[in-house]
Amino acid sequence: MKNELEQVFDNIAAAVTPEPQDYTHPETGILHCGKCHTPKQCRVTLFGKEKLMPCTCQCRQEQIEKEEQAQKEQQRLDRIRRLKANGLQDRALLAYTFAQDDGTNPTMQHAHRYVRHWAEVKSQGRGLLLWGSVGTGKTFAAACIANALTEQGVPVLMTNFSKILNSLSGMFSEDRNKYLASLGEFDLLIIDDLGIERNSEYAQEQVYNIVDSRYLSRLPFIITTNLTLSELKNPKDTAHARIYDRILERCAPVLFGGKNYRTENAENTKNAIREIFTQEDSL
Ligand SMILES: [Zn+2]
């Protein structure tokens, strides 16, 4: 008497429907694919009896793999689209990519290196401080990093403190905490234009909270600012000092453009960058 399980296998075996071009091999009696000429059945012993069970021929197997590949690629693209929508809300930033770099600014090499060394800098929680006067390409460099890493599936948020403070201002304290915690879900946080936000005690407190939270959780962040390195190193009060100290401790300063600061920057950048990219050839 057949048990239930045996019946299930028999049903599977009977469910093979040959394509018109398929054929039964004259010697083995096994169904072969008319396209790739490999078996569509295999002989197995089940419940003491030999049975012909369906199996996947080579061309079907290749088709399945291709479909899985396509599905995976689609999922990857969907994920990147979502990451971009969440992390690069300013649509203009999407156009700032390494492909758009005309190669005239040698400082861009640091942005390239940051992306190349992502695994390493991420594990060390190391970031960059892109400083220099207006219009020197700091935002461009930061957005290039954001786009390149996002393309690799890394969650990056690029924003500025004014935007964050605006979002916070309409929230109750519970939502505010949730919002601040949500920033920690991004592997990289890029804060554009440090120093343009409101200077109120409340604003500085929030800025400190965000910087401190990245600092404590050893998550990397990149800051761009028009402030000079010496302004960051010699803050006007302790409220600013505690923010800037944490930034300077985690972010390697890189000067953009300003000839005036060249000497101040040269040694700083060299040392900091050497520290951050320990595993690459010397500068
Ligand atoms: Zn086939």
Tab-separated table of N, CA and C in Angstrom, residues 19 21-22 32-40 55-67:
chain	number	residue	atom	x	y	z
A	19	GLU	N	8.134	19.219	-23.367
A	19	GLU	CA	7.961	20.182	-24.466
A	19	GLU	C	7.951	19.369	-25.756
A	21	GLN	N	9.697	19.438	-28.332
A	21	GLN	CA	11.001	19.014	-28.882
A	21	GLN	C	11.758	18.047	-27.969
A	22	ASP	N	11.229	17.826	-26.752
A	22	ASP	CA	11.886	16.896	-25.817
A	22	ASP	C	11.767	15.460	-26.330
A	32	HIS	N	14.843	13.755	-22.101
A	32	HIS	CA	15.897	14.746	-22.325
A	32	HIS	C	15.310	16.015	-22.924
A	33	CYS	N	15.982	17.130	-22.637
A	33	CYS	CA	15.561	18.420	-23.188
A	33	CYS	C	15.960	18.480	-24.662
A	34	GLY	N	15.003	18.899	-25.492
A	34	GLY	CA	15.266	18.992	-26.925
A	34	GLY	C	16.191	20.142	-27.275
A	35	LYS	N	16.349	21.088	-26.329
A	35	LYS	CA	17.199	22.257	-26.616
A	35	LYS	C	18.649	22.017	-26.194
A	36	CYS	N	18.835	21.609	-24.927
A	36	CYS	CA	20.205	21.489	-24.419
A	36	CYS	C	20.673	20.032	-24.331
A	37	HIS	N	19.783	19.098	-24.645
A	37	HIS	CA	20.105	17.654	-24.682
A	37	HIS	C	20.683	17.129	-23.366
A	38	THR	N	20.229	17.688	-22.257
A	38	THR	CA	20.592	17.126	-20.947
A	38	THR	C	19.316	16.598	-20.293
A	39	PRO	N	19.433	15.674	-19.305
A	39	PRO	CA	18.243	15.004	-18.750
A	39	PRO	C	17.268	15.952	-18.048
A	40	LYS	N	15.983	15.641	-18.189
A	40	LYS	CA	14.939	16.340	-17.438
A	40	LYS	C	14.365	15.426	-16.353
A	55	CYS	N	13.921	16.542	-12.967
A	55	CYS	CA	15.048	17.392	-12.572
A	55	CYS	C	15.196	18.499	-13.606
A	56	THR	N	16.060	19.427	-13.294
A	56	THR	CA	16.177	20.608	-14.148
A	56	THR	C	17.273	20.402	-15.182
A	57	CYS	N	16.916	20.562	-16.433
A	57	CYS	CA	17.940	20.441	-17.477
A	57	CYS	C	18.844	21.674	-17.438
A	58	GLN	N	19.937	21.587	-18.185
A	58	GLN	CA	20.949	22.642	-18.096
A	58	GLN	C	20.435	24.010	-18.542
A	59	CYS	N	19.702	24.048	-19.650
A	59	CYS	CA	19.275	25.365	-20.150
A	59	CYS	C	18.239	25.997	-19.216
A	60	ARG	N	17.398	25.171	-18.614
A	60	ARG	CA	16.410	25.695	-17.653
A	60	ARG	C	17.128	26.236	-16.415
A	61	GLN	N	18.155	25.466	-15.949
A	61	GLN	CA	18.936	25.887	-14.792
A	61	GLN	C	19.591	27.243	-15.052
A	62	GLU	N	20.141	27.378	-16.261
A	62	GLU	CA	20.783	28.654	-16.614
A	62	GLU	C	19.767	29.789	-16.633
A	63	GLN	N	18.566	29.454	-17.120
A	63	GLN	CA	17.509	30.475	-17.173
A	63	GLN	C	17.106	30.908	-15.756
A	64	ILE	N	16.985	29.913	-14.862
A	64	ILE	CA	16.618	30.213	-13.468
A	64	ILE	C	17.668	31.124	-12.838
A	65	GLU	N	18.956	30.774	-13.071
A	65	GLU	CA	20.031	31.590	-12.494
A	65	GLU	C	20.004	33.010	-13.031
A	66	LYS	N	19.712	33.126	-14.330
A	66	LYS	CA	19.648	34.444	-14.954
A	66	LYS	C	18.519	35.265	-14.330
A	67	GLU	N	17.370	34.603	-14.113
A	67	GLU	CA	16.224	35.304	-13.526
A	67	GLU	C	16.532	35.743	-12.088
